[in-house]
C-alpha cells in the first residue's frame, strides 16, 4: 500500500501523494492541492493547527449557484425542485444585493408573493426577468397588496471625508478614492467586508419629475428623493401608466414596454423618460409613487483595512455617468459620492459581513485577480498583511485600460512590491497596445508558476466584473489546470469546485 509521504523533514510537514500511488496525474495534482490547502501550504508547514477548518457541508445543495454557468444550464440543474429553487436558478447567482436580497431570498420572496417584481436582478437582466415571469406565470404566487417602501434596517451615520480622483487626466474613466470617517458610528469591519450605503436621488432629477407631474408637495419630493427608485420603473408602473393613458398609441407602447418586447421605445427608460414620452398617461400621483420600487442601499467592497486606516472606511468607486437621449444618466450612489456628498451631510451606512476572507494562516500564499474597481478588497488585503507582517507570498493581477492614467493606487502598490508585502505583480493594460491584454492573459503567460503556487496551497481570489472578466478568469484557471495539471475538462471543473469548497477559490464579483 502506498503511504502519503512528507514533502520535507520539518515538523508536521505537508504530505504529498507519491508518484507510485495509483492515481492519474490529474488526480495526484488534485489531491496534492487539496492536502496543501488543508495543511496551509508548504510555507505553513509545522503549523497544522492554523490550517483552515474543513468546509462544512451545506444543508441543501444548490448546484446552479455558480455565476459561471449559463442560464439554461442553471435551469436544467434546478429541474424538479420547488418553485422557489427554480426561480433562484434563474438569478445571476452573484448574491450582489442590487435587488435588495441575495439570490435565494429574492427567489423565496417572489415565490411567496412577498415580492412582486421580477425585474430586480440587475446582472441577470432581461433573460432572467423573462425566465422568472415564465415560471411565475405557470405558478402565480399569491399577490400581496402593494406595500409602502420597506423601511431600511437601521443604519449608522458616517461622515463623508473626500472622494479624490484616482484616474489621471485623459482617462476614459472617473474612479474615486472615497473616504469616510466612522467617528462614533460603532461600525467595525474586516478586510473583505462590504459597506452598504443608503443613497438618495439627484435632487435635479426629482425636481424634473415633479415638474412633469405639476406637483409641488414637499412630502412627495422627500419620498421621491430618499425612498423611491426612479431610475428603473417596474412593470407595475408601466401597467399603471398604460391603464390610464388617454392616447391609444401611448397605451399600446406602454404595454409593449411592460411585456419586454424588443424594439419597444423608449428602451432603458427611467421615470422621467416615461413621463415625457407619454404625456397622456397621468395616474393619480399617490398610485404612481406606490408603484415605484424602494430605493435600495448600494453595496461597495471595502478598500481599506481597519489596521491601516483606524476609524475610517475607504472605497474605490467607478463613477457611472452616460448620455442617453440627450440627458446625462447618473449612477445614483457613485455620482452622489463624487459630486454631491459633503462632510456636513452624514450618510447612513451598515457593514455587510462577507465570505471573502484572507486565509486564517498569514503564511498561506494568496493570488488576487482584481482588474478595475475589483482592486478594492485587495488593497484592503495588502494593507492588512503589511500591518500584521504576514510572511506568506502574495501575487496581484491588476488590469485597466491604460498604464499612464488608470493604475489605481499605483504608489501604494509599487511600494508594497518594493517592501515585499507584494511578492509578484502582473499588470495588463488593455488599450496600450495593438491588441487587448487582460489579466487572464497574464495568468496564462505565467501558468506554470501559478499552478505551482496553487500546489503550494495558495488561495485564489477574484474581484470585479461578473459578466465578462470573472467568467474568463474562471475559464483561464480551468485551462491552467488542464495544461499544467494534466486534467481533462471534467476533472478541471471538479478541481475548481473542490478548490471553492475548501474556501481557496473566492469571488466577489458584481
Ligand atoms: P472593467 O470594466 O472591468 O475594466 C477593467 C479592465 O478589465 C479594463 O482594462 C477592461 O478592458 C478589462 N476587461 C474587459 N473585459 C474583460 C474580460 N473579459 N476579461 C478581463 N478583463 C477585461 O472595470 P470597472 O470600470 O471597474 O468596471 C467594473 C464594473 O462596471 C463591472 O464589474 C460591471 O459591473 C460594470 N461594467 C460592466 C460592463 C459590461 O458591459 N458588462 C462594462 C463596463 C463596466 P477594456 O475596457 O479595454 O475592454
Coordinates of C-alpha atoms and ligand atoms in Angstrom, one line a residue, residues 173 371-374 399-401 428-431 436-440 464-469 472-473 510, ligand 1:
X173 CA -12.8 56.6 -16.5
X371 CA -8.9 44.5 -12.6
X372 CA -10.6 47.9 -12.5
X373 CA -12.5 48.7 -9.3
X374 CA -12.0 45.0 -8.4
X399 CA -5.6 45.5 -15.3
X400 CA -7.1 48.6 -16.6
X401 CA -7.3 50.4 -19.9
X428 CA -2.5 44.1 -18.0
X429 CA -3.2 47.3 -19.9
X430 CA -5.9 46.6 -22.4
X431 CA -5.6 49.7 -24.5
X436 CA -6.1 43.8 -25.8
X437 CA -4.2 42.3 -22.9
X438 CA -6.3 41.2 -20.0
X439 CA -5.5 39.8 -16.6
X440 CA -6.3 36.2 -17.7
X464 CA -14.6 42.8 -10.3
X465 CA -16.8 42.5 -13.4
X466 CA -19.0 39.4 -13.2
X467 CA -20.4 39.1 -16.7
X468 CA -17.2 39.0 -18.6
X469 CA -14.0 39.2 -16.6
X472 CA -12.9 34.5 -18.5
X473 CA -10.7 34.3 -15.4
X510 CA -20.7 42.3 -9.5
Ligands
LIG1 P1 -13.8 46.9 -16.0 O1 -14.9 47.5 -16.9 O2 -14.0 45.5 -15.6 O3 -12.4 47.2 -16.7 C1 -11.2 46.9 -16.1 C2 -10.3 46.2 -17.1 O4 -10.8 45.0 -17.5 C3 -10.2 47.0 -18.4 O5 -8.8 47.0 -18.9 C4 -11.0 46.2 -19.4 O6 -10.6 46.3 -20.7 C5 -10.7 44.8 -18.9 N1 -11.7 43.9 -19.4 C6 -12.7 44.0 -20.2 N2 -13.3 42.8 -20.5 C7 -12.5 41.9 -19.8 C8 -12.6 40.5 -19.8 N3 -13.5 39.8 -20.4 N4 -11.6 39.8 -19.0 C9 -10.7 40.5 -18.4 N5 -10.6 41.9 -18.4 C10 -11.5 42.5 -19.1 O7 -13.6 47.8 -14.7 P2 -14.5 48.9 -14.0 O8 -14.6 50.1 -14.9 O9 -14.0 49.0 -12.6 O10 -16.0 48.2 -14.0 C11 -16.4 47.4 -13.0 C12 -17.8 47.1 -13.2 O11 -18.5 48.0 -14.0 C13 -18.1 45.8 -13.8 O12 -18.0 44.9 -12.9 C14 -19.5 46.0 -14.2 O13 -20.4 45.9 -13.2 C15 -19.5 47.3 -14.7 N6 -19.3 47.3 -16.2 C16 -19.9 46.4 -16.9 C17 -19.7 46.3 -18.3 C18 -20.4 45.3 -19.2 O14 -20.5 45.5 -20.4 N7 -20.8 44.2 -18.6 C19 -18.9 47.3 -18.9 C20 -18.2 48.2 -18.1 C21 -18.4 48.2 -16.7 P3 -11.4 47.1 -21.9 O15 -12.3 48.1 -21.2 O16 -10.3 47.8 -22.7 O17 -12.1 46.0 -22.7

